[in-house]
Coordinates of C-alpha atoms in Angstrom, one line a residue:
M1 CA 3.0 2.7 10.2
N2 CA 1.0 4.0 13.1
D3 CA 1.7 3.8 16.8
T4 CA -0.8 0.9 17.2
L5 CA 1.3 -1.4 15.0
M6 CA 4.5 -0.3 16.7
R7 CA 3.2 -1.0 20.1
G8 CA 1.9 -4.4 19.0
R9 CA 5.2 -5.5 17.5
L10 CA 7.3 -4.2 20.4
S11 CA 5.2 -6.1 22.8
A12 CA 5.2 -9.1 20.5
A13 CA 3.2 -4.4 10.2
V14 CA 14.9 -3.5 2.3
L15 CA 20.1 -2.9 2.3
V16 CA 23.5 -3.9 1.5
T17 CA 24.9 -3.4 -2.0
A18 CA 23.5 -5.4 -4.9
L19 CA 22.9 -8.9 -3.4
T20 CA 22.2 -12.2 -5.1
L21 CA 20.9 -14.6 -2.5
S22 CA 22.5 -18.0 -2.2
L23 CA 20.5 -21.0 -1.2
S24 CA 21.5 -20.3 2.4
G25 CA 19.4 -17.2 2.3
V26 CA 16.2 -18.9 1.5
A27 CA 14.2 -21.3 3.7
H28 CA 13.8 -24.9 2.5
A29 CA 11.1 -27.5 3.3
G30 CA 12.3 -30.3 5.5
E31 CA 14.8 -28.1 7.5
G32 CA 12.4 -27.6 10.4
A33 CA 11.5 -24.1 9.5
P34 CA 10.6 -22.7 6.2
G35 CA 9.3 -23.4 2.8
P36 CA 10.7 -24.3 -0.5
D37 CA 13.5 -22.5 -2.4
R38 CA 12.0 -19.6 -4.5
G39 CA 15.2 -18.3 -6.0
T40 CA 16.5 -14.8 -5.4
C41 CA 14.8 -12.0 -3.5
P42 CA 12.9 -9.7 -5.9
S43 CA 14.7 -6.7 -4.4
E44 CA 17.5 -5.9 -2.0
A45 CA 15.1 -4.2 0.4
E46 CA 11.5 -3.4 1.1
I47 CA 9.9 -0.4 2.9
F48 CA 6.4 -0.7 4.4
A49 CA 4.8 2.6 4.9
T50 CA 1.5 4.6 4.9
D51 CA 0.3 8.2 5.2
N52 CA -2.4 7.2 7.7
T53 CA -2.3 8.7 11.2
A54 CA -5.7 7.6 12.4
I55 CA -6.6 4.5 14.4
I56 CA -9.3 2.7 12.4
T57 CA -11.3 -0.1 14.1
D58 CA -14.2 -0.4 11.6
P59 CA -13.3 -2.7 8.6
D60 CA -15.9 -0.8 6.5
D61 CA -14.4 2.6 7.1
P62 CA -14.2 4.4 3.8
R63 CA -10.6 5.4 4.5
L64 CA -9.7 1.8 4.0
R65 CA -10.7 2.0 0.3
T66 CA -8.0 4.4 -0.6
R67 CA -5.4 3.1 -3.1
L68 CA -2.7 5.5 -1.9
V69 CA -1.8 6.4 -5.5
R70 CA -0.4 9.8 -4.8
F71 CA 1.4 8.5 -1.7
G72 CA 3.0 5.8 -3.8
H73 CA 4.3 8.3 -6.4
E74 CA 5.6 10.6 -3.7
V75 CA 7.5 7.8 -1.9
R76 CA 9.0 6.6 -5.1
R77 CA 10.3 10.1 -5.7
I78 CA 11.8 10.2 -2.2
I79 CA 13.6 6.9 -2.8
R80 CA 15.0 8.2 -6.1
A81 CA 15.9 11.6 -4.7
H82 CA 18.2 9.9 -2.2
G83 CA 20.1 7.9 -4.7
A84 CA 18.3 4.6 -4.6
E85 CA 16.4 2.7 -7.2
S86 CA 12.6 2.4 -6.8
G87 CA 11.0 -0.8 -7.8
A88 CA 7.4 -2.1 -7.7
S89 CA 4.9 -1.0 -5.1
T90 CA 2.1 -3.2 -3.7
L91 CA -1.0 -2.0 -2.0
L92 CA -1.6 -3.8 1.4
E93 CA -4.5 -4.2 3.7
G94 CA -3.2 -4.4 7.3
V95 CA -4.8 -6.0 10.4
F96 CA -3.1 -5.2 13.7
W97 CA -3.8 -5.7 17.3
S98 CA -4.1 -2.8 19.7
S99 CA -3.3 -3.7 23.3
D100 CA -4.7 -0.4 24.5
L101 CA -8.1 -0.9 22.7
Q102 CA -8.1 -4.7 23.1
R103 CA -9.3 -5.0 19.5
A104 CA -8.1 -5.2 16.0
T105 CA -7.3 -2.1 14.0
Y106 CA -7.0 -1.7 10.2
E107 CA -4.7 0.2 7.9
R108 CA -4.0 0.6 4.2
S109 CA -0.3 0.8 3.4
R110 CA 2.1 0.2 0.6
E111 CA 5.2 -2.0 0.2
F112 CA 8.0 -0.5 -1.8
E113 CA 10.8 -2.5 -3.4
V114 CA 14.2 -0.7 -3.1
D115 CA 17.5 -1.4 -4.8
Q116 CA 20.9 0.2 -5.1
V117 CA 20.9 1.3 -1.5
G118 CA 23.1 0.5 1.5
R119 CA 22.0 -0.1 5.1
D120 CA 22.5 3.5 6.1
G121 CA 20.8 4.9 3.0
L122 CA 17.8 2.7 3.6
H123 CA 17.5 3.9 7.2
H124 CA 17.8 7.5 6.0
I125 CA 15.0 7.1 3.4
A126 CA 12.7 5.5 5.9
G127 CA 13.4 8.3 8.3
V128 CA 12.5 10.9 5.7
I129 CA 9.2 9.1 5.0
A130 CA 8.4 8.8 8.7
K131 CA 8.9 12.5 9.2
R132 CA 7.1 13.7 6.1
Y133 CA 4.0 11.6 6.8
R134 CA 4.1 12.0 10.6
Q135 CA 4.5 8.3 11.2
E136 CA 5.8 7.0 14.6
S137 CA 7.8 4.4 12.6
V138 CA 8.4 3.0 9.1
L139 CA 9.3 -0.7 8.7
T140 CA 12.2 -1.8 6.5
F141 CA 13.4 -5.3 5.6
R142 CA 16.8 -6.0 4.1
C143 CA 17.1 -9.3 2.4
L144 CA 20.1 -11.2 3.7
P145 CA 21.5 -14.7 3.7
R146 CA 20.2 -16.8 6.6
T147 CA 23.7 -17.1 8.0
S148 CA 24.4 -13.4 8.0
P149 CA 25.2 -12.0 11.5
E150 CA 22.8 -9.2 10.7
T151 CA 19.8 -11.5 10.1
D152 CA 17.2 -11.1 12.8
A153 CA 13.9 -11.4 11.0
V154 CA 11.9 -13.3 8.4
R155 CA 9.5 -12.1 5.7
I156 CA 6.7 -14.6 5.0
R157 CA 4.4 -14.7 2.0
A158 CA 1.6 -17.1 1.5
E159 CA -1.3 -17.4 -0.9
G160 CA -5.0 -17.6 -0.1
V161 CA -5.3 -15.3 3.0
S162 CA -8.1 -12.7 3.1
P163 CA -8.2 -9.7 5.5
T164 CA -11.2 -11.3 7.2
R165 CA -9.3 -14.6 7.8
L166 CA -6.3 -12.7 9.1
H167 CA -8.5 -10.7 11.5
D168 CA -10.2 -13.8 12.8
A169 CA -7.0 -15.7 13.4
L170 CA -5.4 -12.7 15.1
V171 CA -8.3 -12.2 17.5
A172 CA -8.3 -15.9 18.3
D173 CA -4.6 -16.2 19.1
P174 CA -3.5 -14.1 22.1
E175 CA 0.1 -15.0 21.8
A176 CA 0.4 -14.2 18.1
R177 CA -1.4 -10.9 18.5
E178 CA 0.8 -9.8 21.3
R179 CA 4.1 -11.0 19.9
L180 CA 3.6 -10.6 16.1
G181 CA 1.2 -7.6 16.3
G182 CA -0.5 -8.4 13.1
G183 CA 0.1 -8.6 9.4
S184 CA -1.1 -7.6 5.9
T185 CA -2.6 -9.0 2.8
T186 CA -2.4 -8.0 -0.8
L187 CA -5.6 -7.3 -2.7
D188 CA -5.3 -10.7 -4.5
G189 CA -5.1 -12.6 -1.2
Q190 CA -1.5 -13.0 -0.3
L191 CA -0.3 -12.8 3.2
V192 CA 2.7 -10.6 3.9
L193 CA 4.2 -11.0 7.4
V194 CA 7.5 -9.7 8.8
A195 CA 8.4 -11.3 12.1
P196 CA 11.4 -11.5 14.4
L197 CA 13.6 -14.5 13.7
A198 CA 13.1 -15.5 17.3
D199 CA 9.4 -15.8 16.6
L200 CA 9.7 -18.0 13.5
A201 CA 8.0 -21.0 15.2
L202 CA 5.1 -18.8 16.3
A203 CA 4.8 -17.2 12.8
R204 CA 4.8 -20.7 11.3
K205 CA 2.0 -21.9 13.6
F206 CA 0.0 -18.7 13.0
T207 CA 0.4 -19.1 9.2
Q208 CA -0.7 -22.7 9.3
D209 CA -3.7 -21.7 11.5
L210 CA -4.7 -19.5 8.6
G211 CA -5.1 -22.6 6.5
V212 CA -1.8 -22.2 4.6
D213 CA 0.3 -25.2 3.6
W214 CA 3.7 -24.3 5.0
N215 CA 5.5 -26.1 2.2
T216 CA 4.0 -23.6 -0.2
T217 CA 5.0 -20.6 1.9
E218 CA 7.9 -18.3 0.8
V219 CA 10.2 -17.4 3.6
R220 CA 13.0 -14.9 3.3
Y221 CA 15.6 -14.0 5.9
G222 CA 16.9 -10.6 6.6
D223 CA 17.2 -7.6 8.9
E224 CA 14.1 -5.6 10.0
E225 CA 14.1 -2.1 11.5
F226 CA 11.5 0.2 12.7
V227 CA 12.7 3.7 11.7
S228 CA 11.2 6.7 13.4

């Protein structure tokens, strides 16, 4: 994660031992916040990272076409080398707001599922990735029950969101771009947004402004950390 995203989130884009989430760890429709029960988390934790160190403002920049294949293999090896289990990895297209530039920036990154790792182990792995790829910070998300005292964030997923739509919504919403900083989409059009729990109402409004039916949105609770 480059310094642009970090500044955006600070002003505003997973763990414990093996965890099976109870219903209290998943948001439900009709409770004022969240979406329907989607079962257990796919992994104990997630790491969001890239090897990019440039600030990219042109959505047609050829560097945004990379699939980060080698990077993906290398990060999986780092995860395994430190005693954790490496799961699936998803290519992401990020759109973030730069307060310094007063415009949106773009970044290709990957989301890595991580299992069999504790909180300290996850922090250490993210720190290794940040150092090796010269990142100011690497984002981690630990999936936790909503009632856990460590829960301070949500991870939102929603279908039907393109990078262009995400860009336009971010540019049009000063509050969201300053407090949330931005988000990412998968290549098949799924929004991925990690936000502070305190900003859940704002994240919900922003998601709905993207044209998403909140009742179809997946919301997970957990602990986020920017590891430098």
